[in-house]
Amino acid sequence: MKAIVQERFGPPDILQLADTDRPGVGANQVLVRVHAAALNPYDWHMMRGDPLVARLMGAVGLTRPKSRVAGIDAAGRVAAVGADVRGFEPGDEVMGFCPGSFAEYARTTTDLLVPKPASLTFEEAAAVPMGAVTALRGIRTVGRVRPGQRVLVNGSAGGVGTFAVQIAAALGAEVTGVCSTRNVELVRSLGAAHVVDYTREDFTDGRVHYDVILDNVGNRPLSRLRKALTSTGTLVANGGGSPGHAFGAVGSMLQLIAFNTCVRQRLRLIHPAAPAGPTHEDLLAVTALIEAGKLTPVVDRIYPLADTAEGVRHVEQGHARGKAVVTVP
């Protein structure tokens, strides 16, 4: 099969289209014929082995990538199922977490897969898993957002932010989105009651206080973020950072954990969705929101599989509008 492969850590140019073996299928596994795969910050972290501390922790591999084929989010049709698989059959349209999704075929398990909503194209469905599940965890599970609360989403026009604004609005919150000038109308259309243009305003100036802040960017000091919270508010940190650092967002996360023990405000971390943990229930929850008309993926750019490196470069620059997706012929 055709796949995007990498033999070492490095910049997007190391990603190459090549022929490789199609994955086999174990008794409890599902083989998906990939039609589309989303591009995530997760992908460039895996590609670069960044931050360096992640290599020492064994998260991405020490001297070379753990996985030769990149990608994690996918939408497509079931090509084959293992002998013990129930609930999926060849031909079913599905979406979910499929390690090695930048390829014609990817292997996964039933707990990481759900039926594709009929209302979505394959490109839209591929944009859902990591972004929407991370947003759901940040807003509902960790942030515990309730109706009437003031919720601010920093990075509201990005891959997680566009989902987070919609989920918070669906829960009955008064949502404020933070984005650049060109994305103000987009964020407002997603359900934000207020939009802060960060090129003109500073949401951490203390004039408005929020019950919950979901920070997808990591570009404000913790002291400033706490200034924008109510006295008992919740800050949910979702990574952030740029390539080329030894610790990346890990240093900020450790600071947040340390402060959390001595302040009234709730300072919490959210680990981006990945093929581990209770993702199946979360996938079903976001699917239900989509089918209820309360959640719609925003697809910014679509690349052919051969141009995956260009797509990863776009996401790595940190200015993606919604999600970028690759299509697999």
mmCIF file of C-alpha atoms in Angstrom:
data_model
loop_
_atom_site.group_PDB
_atom_site.id
_atom_site.type_symbol
_atom_site.label_atom_id
_atom_site.label_comp_id
_atom_site.label_asym_id
_atom_site.label_seq_id
_atom_site.Cartn_x
_atom_site.Cartn_y
_atom_site.Cartn_z
ATOM 1 C CA MET A 1 0.000 0.000 0.000
ATOM 2 C CA LYS A 2 0.952 3.676 -0.253
ATOM 3 C CA ALA A 3 1.788 5.406 3.027
ATOM 4 C CA ILE A 4 3.582 8.415 4.484
ATOM 5 C CA VAL A 5 6.649 7.074 6.258
ATOM 6 C CA GLN A 6 9.475 8.507 8.344
ATOM 7 C CA GLU A 7 12.731 6.798 9.223
ATOM 8 C CA ARG A 8 14.053 9.402 11.664
ATOM 9 C CA PHE A 9 13.050 12.474 13.646
ATOM 10 C CA GLY A 10 13.145 15.795 11.853
ATOM 11 C CA PRO A 11 11.223 18.534 9.996
ATOM 12 C CA PRO A 12 8.254 17.864 7.679
ATOM 13 C CA ASP A 13 10.540 17.138 4.724
ATOM 14 C CA ILE A 14 11.412 13.745 6.237
ATOM 15 C CA LEU A 15 7.866 12.549 5.543
ATOM 16 C CA GLN A 16 7.903 10.585 2.298
ATOM 17 C CA LEU A 17 5.262 8.793 0.248
ATOM 18 C CA ALA A 18 6.383 5.184 -0.142
ATOM 19 C CA ASP A 19 5.209 1.622 -0.662
ATOM 20 C CA THR A 20 4.939 -0.415 2.514
ATOM 21 C CA ASP A 21 3.222 -3.560 3.742
ATOM 22 C CA ARG A 22 -0.479 -3.497 4.480
ATOM 23 C CA PRO A 23 -1.140 -4.146 8.196
ATOM 24 C CA GLY A 24 -2.348 -7.589 9.190
ATOM 25 C CA VAL A 25 -5.459 -8.019 11.332
ATOM 26 C CA GLY A 26 -5.480 -9.791 14.690
ATOM 27 C CA ALA A 27 -8.496 -11.432 16.300
ATOM 28 C CA ASN A 28 -9.644 -8.226 18.013
ATOM 29 C CA GLN A 29 -8.579 -5.757 15.348
ATOM 30 C CA VAL A 30 -10.202 -3.853 12.493
ATOM 31 C CA LEU A 31 -8.542 -2.888 9.211
ATOM 32 C CA VAL A 32 -9.807 0.433 7.849
ATOM 33 C CA ARG A 33 -9.517 1.544 4.237
ATOM 34 C CA VAL A 34 -8.655 5.181 4.947
ATOM 35 C CA HIS A 35 -10.447 7.837 2.883
ATOM 36 C CA ALA A 36 -9.273 10.853 4.906
ATOM 37 C CA ALA A 37 -6.966 11.560 7.856
ATOM 38 C CA ALA A 38 -6.686 14.677 10.002
ATOM 39 C CA LEU A 39 -3.495 16.589 10.713
ATOM 40 C CA ASN A 40 -2.871 17.385 14.389
ATOM 41 C CA PRO A 41 -0.152 19.044 16.482
ATOM 42 C CA TYR A 42 0.265 15.495 17.814
ATOM 43 C CA ASP A 43 1.648 14.551 14.400
ATOM 44 C CA TRP A 44 4.456 17.091 14.339
ATOM 45 C CA HIS A 45 5.380 16.227 17.928
ATOM 46 C CA MET A 46 5.719 12.586 16.864
ATOM 47 C CA MET A 47 7.538 13.597 13.662
ATOM 48 C CA ARG A 48 10.153 15.716 15.431
ATOM 49 C CA GLY A 49 10.372 13.714 18.654
ATOM 50 C CA ASP A 50 9.620 17.014 20.355
ATOM 51 C CA PRO A 51 10.016 18.037 23.118
ATOM 52 C CA LEU A 52 13.196 16.145 23.853
ATOM 53 C CA VAL A 53 11.953 15.124 27.284
ATOM 54 C CA ALA A 54 9.217 13.105 25.532
ATOM 55 C CA ARG A 55 11.922 10.878 24.028
ATOM 56 C CA LEU A 56 13.432 10.212 27.447
ATOM 57 C CA MET A 57 9.974 9.350 28.767
ATOM 58 C CA GLY A 58 9.509 6.836 25.957
ATOM 59 C CA ALA A 59 6.471 8.629 24.550
ATOM 60 C CA VAL A 60 7.704 8.992 20.962
ATOM 61 C CA GLY A 61 10.772 6.758 20.734
ATOM 62 C CA LEU A 62 14.322 7.484 21.854
ATOM 63 C CA THR A 63 16.465 7.652 18.710
ATOM 64 C CA ARG A 64 13.857 7.042 16.020
ATOM 65 C CA PRO A 65 10.044 7.180 15.781
ATOM 66 C CA LYS A 66 8.086 4.399 17.433
ATOM 67 C CA SER A 67 5.860 4.222 14.399
ATOM 68 C CA ARG A 68 7.217 4.303 10.847
ATOM 69 C CA VAL A 69 3.839 5.392 9.432
ATOM 70 C CA ALA A 70 2.482 8.683 10.752
ATOM 71 C CA GLY A 71 -1.054 9.826 11.520
ATOM 72 C CA ILE A 72 -3.720 9.021 14.125
ATOM 73 C CA ASP A 73 -7.183 10.354 13.114
ATOM 74 C CA ALA A 74 -9.026 8.662 10.261
ATOM 75 C CA ALA A 75 -12.328 8.134 8.520
ATOM 76 C CA GLY A 76 -13.022 5.429 5.959
ATOM 77 C CA ARG A 77 -14.624 2.051 5.399
ATOM 78 C CA VAL A 78 -13.987 -1.207 7.218
ATOM 79 C CA ALA A 79 -11.887 -3.442 4.962
ATOM 80 C CA ALA A 80 -11.563 -6.488 7.240
ATOM 81 C CA VAL A 81 -12.295 -7.564 10.814
ATOM 82 C CA GLY A 82 -10.700 -10.074 13.146
ATOM 83 C CA ALA A 83 -12.432 -13.281 14.176
ATOM 84 C CA ASP A 84 -13.489 -11.906 17.579
ATOM 85 C CA VAL A 85 -14.751 -8.507 16.392
ATOM 86 C CA ARG A 86 -18.427 -7.750 16.874
ATOM 87 C CA GLY A 87 -20.351 -4.678 15.774
ATOM 88 C CA PHE A 88 -18.362 -3.871 12.630
ATOM 89 C CA GLU A 89 -18.447 -5.461 9.203
ATOM 90 C CA PRO A 90 -16.571 -4.869 5.949
ATOM 91 C CA GLY A 91 -18.058 -1.884 4.132
ATOM 92 C CA ASP A 92 -19.144 0.004 7.294
ATOM 93 C CA GLU A 93 -18.331 3.714 7.242
ATOM 94 C CA VAL A 94 -16.336 4.569 10.382
ATOM 95 C CA MET A 95 -14.190 7.212 12.065
ATOM 96 C CA GLY A 96 -11.831 7.122 15.012
ATOM 97 C CA PHE A 97 -8.259 6.686 16.175
ATOM 98 C CA CYS A 98 -6.267 4.627 13.677
ATOM 99 C CA PRO A 99 -2.493 4.700 14.307
ATOM 100 C CA GLY A 100 -0.674 5.010 10.986
ATOM 101 C CA SER A 101 -3.614 6.758 9.304
ATOM 102 C CA PHE A 102 -1.502 8.576 6.675
ATOM 103 C CA ALA A 103 -1.866 5.497 4.493
ATOM 104 C CA GLU A 104 -4.296 3.591 2.342
ATOM 105 C CA TYR A 105 -4.983 1.177 5.207
ATOM 106 C CA ALA A 106 -4.685 1.495 8.973
ATOM 107 C CA ARG A 107 -5.272 -0.988 11.769
ATOM 108 C CA THR A 108 -7.139 -0.223 14.982
ATOM 109 C CA THR A 109 -9.419 -1.765 17.631
ATOM 110 C CA THR A 110 -13.166 -1.520 18.156
ATOM 111 C CA ASP A 111 -12.844 0.663 21.272
ATOM 112 C CA LEU A 112 -11.180 3.373 19.167
ATOM 113 C CA LEU A 113 -13.754 3.315 16.389
ATOM 114 C CA VAL A 114 -17.359 4.504 15.941
ATOM 115 C CA PRO A 115 -19.778 4.632 13.003
ATOM 116 C CA LYS A 116 -19.369 7.735 10.857
ATOM 117 C CA PRO A 117 -22.341 10.118 11.131
ATOM 118 C CA ALA A 118 -24.192 10.037 7.817
ATOM 119 C CA SER A 119 -24.310 13.840 7.727
ATOM 120 C CA LEU A 120 -20.504 14.139 7.509
ATOM 121 C CA THR A 121 -18.210 13.681 4.548
ATOM 122 C CA PHE A 122 -15.141 11.514 5.116
ATOM 123 C CA GLU A 123 -13.015 14.683 5.296
ATOM 124 C CA GLU A 124 -15.264 16.190 7.969
ATOM 125 C CA ALA A 125 -15.395 12.931 9.923
ATOM 126 C CA ALA A 126 -11.610 12.576 9.908
ATOM 127 C CA ALA A 127 -11.384 16.022 11.509
ATOM 128 C CA VAL A 128 -13.386 14.910 14.543
ATOM 129 C CA PRO A 129 -11.605 12.330 16.763
ATOM 130 C CA MET A 130 -8.643 13.990 18.471
ATOM 131 C CA GLY A 131 -9.866 17.585 18.260
ATOM 132 C CA ALA A 132 -13.418 16.954 19.419
ATOM 133 C CA VAL A 133 -12.527 14.424 22.128
ATOM 134 C CA THR A 134 -9.836 16.733 23.537
ATOM 135 C CA ALA A 135 -12.334 19.616 23.553
ATOM 136 C CA LEU A 136 -14.987 17.463 25.226
ATOM 137 C CA ARG A 137 -12.582 16.446 27.966
ATOM 138 C CA GLY A 138 -11.416 20.017 28.482
ATOM 139 C CA ILE A 139 -14.888 21.538 28.657
ATOM 140 C CA ARG A 140 -17.085 18.826 30.135
ATOM 141 C CA THR A 141 -14.871 16.306 31.934
ATOM 142 C CA VAL A 142 -12.090 18.490 33.372
ATOM 143 C CA GLY A 143 -13.682 21.950 33.224
ATOM 144 C CA ARG A 144 -17.054 20.690 34.510
ATOM 145 C CA VAL A 145 -18.813 23.487 32.646
ATOM 146 C CA ARG A 146 -22.382 24.182 33.762
ATOM 147 C CA PRO A 147 -25.198 26.247 32.242
ATOM 148 C CA GLY A 148 -24.804 29.991 32.781
ATOM 149 C CA GLN A 149 -21.078 29.900 33.499
ATOM 150 C CA ARG A 150 -18.672 32.236 31.769
ATOM 151 C CA VAL A 151 -16.260 30.174 29.700
ATOM 152 C CA LEU A 152 -13.270 31.477 27.741
ATOM 153 C CA VAL A 153 -11.553 29.453 25.022
ATOM 154 C CA ASN A 154 -8.066 30.695 24.141
ATOM 155 C CA GLY A 155 -7.218 29.533 20.641
ATOM 156 C CA SER A 156 -10.894 29.301 19.719
ATOM 157 C CA ALA A 157 -10.349 29.095 15.948
ATOM 158 C CA GLY A 158 -7.973 26.118 16.080
ATOM 159 C CA GLY A 159 -8.507 22.395 15.793
ATOM 160 C CA VAL A 160 -9.572 21.947 19.429
ATOM 161 C CA GLY A 161 -10.949 25.454 19.942
ATOM 162 C CA THR A 162 -13.598 25.278 17.227
ATOM 163 C CA PHE A 163 -15.023 22.171 18.887
ATOM 164 C CA ALA A 164 -14.662 23.592 22.412
ATOM 165 C CA VAL A 165 -16.673 26.727 21.623
ATOM 166 C CA GLN A 166 -19.542 24.614 20.267
ATOM 167 C CA ILE A 167 -19.481 22.117 23.147
ATOM 168 C CA ALA A 168 -19.460 24.855 25.800
ATOM 169 C CA ALA A 169 -22.337 26.631 24.038
ATOM 170 C CA ALA A 170 -24.267 23.346 23.828
ATOM 171 C CA LEU A 171 -23.860 22.979 27.609
ATOM 172 C CA GLY A 172 -25.480 26.384 28.104
ATOM 173 C CA ALA A 173 -22.371 28.420 28.915
ATOM 174 C CA GLU A 174 -21.756 32.050 27.962
ATOM 175 C CA VAL A 175 -18.745 31.541 25.717
ATOM 176 C CA THR A 176 -15.952 33.968 24.906
ATOM 177 C CA GLY A 177 -13.540 33.012 22.140
ATOM 178 C CA VAL A 178 -10.029 34.410 21.719
ATOM 179 C CA CYS A 179 -8.683 34.504 18.167
ATOM 180 C CA SER A 180 -7.099 36.714 15.508
ATOM 181 C CA THR A 181 -8.974 39.332 13.498
ATOM 182 C CA ARG A 182 -9.573 37.106 10.480
ATOM 183 C CA ASN A 183 -11.324 34.467 12.604
ATOM 184 C CA VAL A 184 -13.690 36.663 14.623
ATOM 185 C CA GLU A 185 -16.754 35.963 12.486
ATOM 186 C CA LEU A 186 -15.986 32.241 12.331
ATOM 187 C CA VAL A 187 -15.802 31.945 16.121
ATOM 188 C CA ARG A 188 -18.980 33.965 16.544
ATOM 189 C CA SER A 189 -20.763 31.667 14.078
ATOM 190 C CA LEU A 190 -19.802 28.651 16.215
ATOM 191 C CA GLY A 191 -21.775 29.966 19.179
ATOM 192 C CA ALA A 192 -19.455 32.367 21.000
ATOM 193 C CA ALA A 193 -21.409 35.169 22.702
ATOM 194 C CA HIS A 194 -18.257 37.310 22.814
ATOM 195 C CA VAL A 195 -15.055 37.297 20.776
ATOM 196 C CA VAL A 196 -11.730 38.809 21.857
ATOM 197 C CA ASP A 197 -9.360 39.774 19.048
ATOM 198 C CA TYR A 198 -5.982 39.150 20.674
ATOM 199 C CA THR A 199 -4.292 41.611 18.303
ATOM 200 C CA ARG A 200 -6.334 44.409 19.900
ATOM 201 C CA GLU A 201 -7.282 43.245 23.398
ATOM 202 C CA ASP A 202 -5.772 41.320 26.304
ATOM 203 C CA PHE A 203 -8.218 38.936 27.951
ATOM 204 C CA THR A 204 -5.886 38.631 30.972
ATOM 205 C CA ASP A 205 -6.149 42.316 31.951
ATOM 206 C CA GLY A 206 -8.501 41.384 34.806
ATOM 207 C CA ARG A 207 -11.492 43.403 33.621
ATOM 208 C CA VAL A 208 -13.603 40.276 33.047
ATOM 209 C CA HIS A 209 -13.423 37.127 35.144
ATOM 210 C CA TYR A 210 -14.316 33.668 33.884
ATOM 211 C CA ASP A 211 -15.519 30.537 35.633
ATOM 212 C CA VAL A 212 -13.591 28.276 33.240
ATOM 213 C CA ILE A 213 -10.695 29.009 30.882
ATOM 214 C CA LEU A 214 -9.582 26.423 28.338
ATOM 215 C CA ASP A 215 -6.091 27.446 27.202
ATOM 216 C CA ASN A 216 -5.114 25.759 23.944
ATOM 217 C CA VAL A 217 -2.242 28.129 23.174
ATOM 218 C CA GLY A 218 0.048 28.392 26.204
ATOM 219 C CA ASN A 219 1.115 31.949 25.330
ATOM 220 C CA ARG A 220 0.175 33.631 28.616
ATOM 221 C CA PRO A 221 1.962 33.283 31.982
ATOM 222 C CA LEU A 222 0.081 31.377 34.644
ATOM 223 C CA SER A 223 -0.121 34.525 36.787
ATOM 224 C CA ARG A 224 -1.969 36.362 33.999
ATOM 225 C CA LEU A 225 -4.343 33.480 33.340
ATOM 226 C CA ARG A 226 -5.224 33.277 37.034
ATOM 227 C CA LYS A 227 -5.970 37.019 36.980
ATOM 228 C CA ALA A 228 -8.698 36.327 34.402
ATOM 229 C CA LEU A 229 -10.352 33.633 36.565
ATOM 230 C CA THR A 230 -12.909 34.058 39.311
ATOM 231 C CA SER A 231 -11.597 33.320 42.801
ATOM 232 C CA THR A 232 -12.801 29.718 42.516
ATOM 233 C CA GLY A 233 -12.541 29.397 38.735
ATOM 234 C CA THR A 234 -10.978 26.560 36.756
ATOM 235 C CA LEU A 235 -8.058 26.790 34.350
ATOM 236 C CA VAL A 236 -7.752 23.856 31.955
ATOM 237 C CA ALA A 237 -4.359 23.779 30.204
ATOM 238 C CA ASN A 238 -4.091 21.976 26.891
ATOM 239 C CA GLY A 239 -0.446 21.924 25.854
ATOM 240 C CA GLY A 240 0.738 24.657 23.534
ATOM 241 C CA GLY A 241 4.298 25.468 22.567
ATOM 242 C CA SER A 242 6.411 25.354 19.433
ATOM 243 C CA PRO A 243 9.061 22.922 18.155
ATOM 244 C CA GLY A 244 12.705 22.991 19.139
ATOM 245 C CA HIS A 245 12.538 22.896 22.941
ATOM 246 C CA ALA A 246 13.865 20.466 25.508
ATOM 247 C CA PHE A 247 10.794 20.599 27.750
ATOM 248 C CA GLY A 248 8.139 22.338 25.621
ATOM 249 C CA ALA A 249 4.836 22.634 27.468
ATOM 250 C CA VAL A 250 6.013 20.194 30.161
ATOM 251 C CA GLY A 251 7.668 22.976 32.197
ATOM 252 C CA SER A 252 4.472 25.017 32.254
ATOM 253 C CA MET A 253 2.493 21.938 33.216
ATOM 254 C CA LEU A 254 4.775 21.234 36.175
ATOM 255 C CA GLN A 255 4.378 24.842 37.320
ATOM 256 C CA LEU A 256 0.607 24.515 37.123
ATOM 257 C CA ILE A 257 0.639 21.307 39.165
ATOM 258 C CA ALA A 258 2.786 22.957 41.837
ATOM 259 C CA PHE A 259 0.544 26.032 42.121
ATOM 260 C CA ASN A 260 -2.613 23.945 42.227
ATOM 261 C CA THR A 261 -1.800 22.727 45.725
ATOM 262 C CA CYS A 262 -1.784 26.197 47.266
ATOM 263 C CA VAL A 263 -4.539 28.230 45.579
ATOM 264 C CA ARG A 264 -8.354 28.165 45.691
ATOM 265 C CA GLN A 265 -8.645 28.163 41.932
ATOM 266 C CA ARG A 266 -8.682 24.791 40.181
ATOM 267 C CA LEU A 267 -5.647 24.439 37.900
ATOM 268 C CA ARG A 268 -5.980 21.356 35.748
ATOM 269 C CA LEU A 269 -4.237 19.641 32.857
ATOM 270 C CA ILE A 270 -5.828 17.913 29.937
ATOM 271 C CA HIS A 271 -3.850 15.346 28.019
ATOM 272 C CA PRO A 272 -4.802 15.438 24.324
ATOM 273 C CA ALA A 273 -6.821 12.470 23.168
ATOM 274 C CA ALA A 274 -4.697 9.619 21.880
ATOM 275 C CA PRO A 275 -5.150 5.884 21.349
ATOM 276 C CA ALA A 276 -5.260 5.199 25.079
ATOM 277 C CA GLY A 277 -7.733 5.816 27.878
ATOM 278 C CA PRO A 278 -11.536 6.043 27.801
ATOM 279 C CA THR A 279 -11.825 7.349 24.252
ATOM 280 C CA HIS A 280 -14.750 5.191 23.064
ATOM 281 C CA GLU A 281 -17.355 6.812 25.318
ATOM 282 C CA ASP A 282 -15.974 10.231 24.354
ATOM 283 C CA LEU A 283 -16.197 9.359 20.650
ATOM 284 C CA LEU A 284 -19.796 8.274 21.125
ATOM 285 C CA ALA A 285 -20.542 11.515 22.998
ATOM 286 C CA VAL A 286 -19.186 13.757 20.249
ATOM 287 C CA THR A 287 -20.996 11.641 17.643
ATOM 288 C CA ALA A 288 -24.246 12.243 19.533
ATOM 289 C CA LEU A 289 -23.603 15.995 19.510
ATOM 290 C CA ILE A 290 -22.945 15.894 15.771
ATOM 291 C CA GLU A 291 -26.126 13.951 15.087
ATOM 292 C CA ALA A 292 -28.091 16.388 17.257
ATOM 293 C CA GLY A 293 -26.829 19.279 15.132
ATOM 294 C CA LYS A 294 -24.860 20.829 18.017
ATOM 295 C CA LEU A 295 -21.342 20.106 16.729
ATOM 296 C CA THR A 296 -19.898 20.658 13.269
ATOM 297 C CA PRO A 297 -16.238 20.151 12.281
ATOM 298 C CA VAL A 298 -14.499 23.087 10.617
ATOM 299 C CA VAL A 299 -12.226 21.901 7.801
ATOM 300 C CA ASP A 300 -9.769 24.590 6.750
ATOM 301 C CA ARG A 301 -7.532 22.895 4.179
ATOM 302 C CA ILE A 302 -7.483 19.585 2.339
ATOM 303 C CA TYR A 303 -4.256 18.059 1.006
ATOM 304 C CA PRO A 304 -3.671 14.968 -1.108
ATOM 305 C CA LEU A 305 -1.765 12.208 0.672
ATOM 306 C CA ALA A 306 1.397 12.996 -1.296
ATOM 307 C CA ASP A 307 1.407 16.541 0.159
ATOM 308 C CA THR A 308 1.108 15.470 3.793
ATOM 309 C CA ALA A 309 4.433 17.134 4.670
ATOM 310 C CA GLU A 310 3.071 20.480 3.482
ATOM 311 C CA GLY A 311 -0.014 19.979 5.626
ATOM 312 C CA VAL A 312 2.002 19.114 8.730
ATOM 313 C CA ARG A 313 4.117 22.232 8.145
ATOM 314 C CA HIS A 314 0.948 24.341 8.047
ATOM 315 C CA VAL A 315 -0.315 22.896 11.345
ATOM 316 C CA GLU A 316 3.111 23.224 12.968
ATOM 317 C CA GLN A 317 3.131 26.964 12.281
ATOM 318 C CA GLY A 318 0.230 27.281 14.716
ATOM 319 C CA HIS A 319 -2.232 29.269 12.629
ATOM 320 C CA ALA A 320 -4.568 26.540 11.392
ATOM 321 C CA ARG A 321 -8.211 27.595 11.075
ATOM 322 C CA GLY A 322 -10.166 24.593 12.262
ATOM 323 C CA LYS A 323 -8.695 21.334 10.987
ATOM 324 C CA ALA A 324 -6.441 20.404 8.074
ATOM 325 C CA VAL A 325 -7.098 17.033 6.442
ATOM 326 C CA VAL A 326 -5.387 14.758 3.934
ATOM 327 C CA THR A 327 -7.347 12.649 1.473
ATOM 328 C CA VAL A 328 -6.243 9.182 0.486
ATOM 329 C CA PRO A 329 -6.946 8.161 -3.134
#
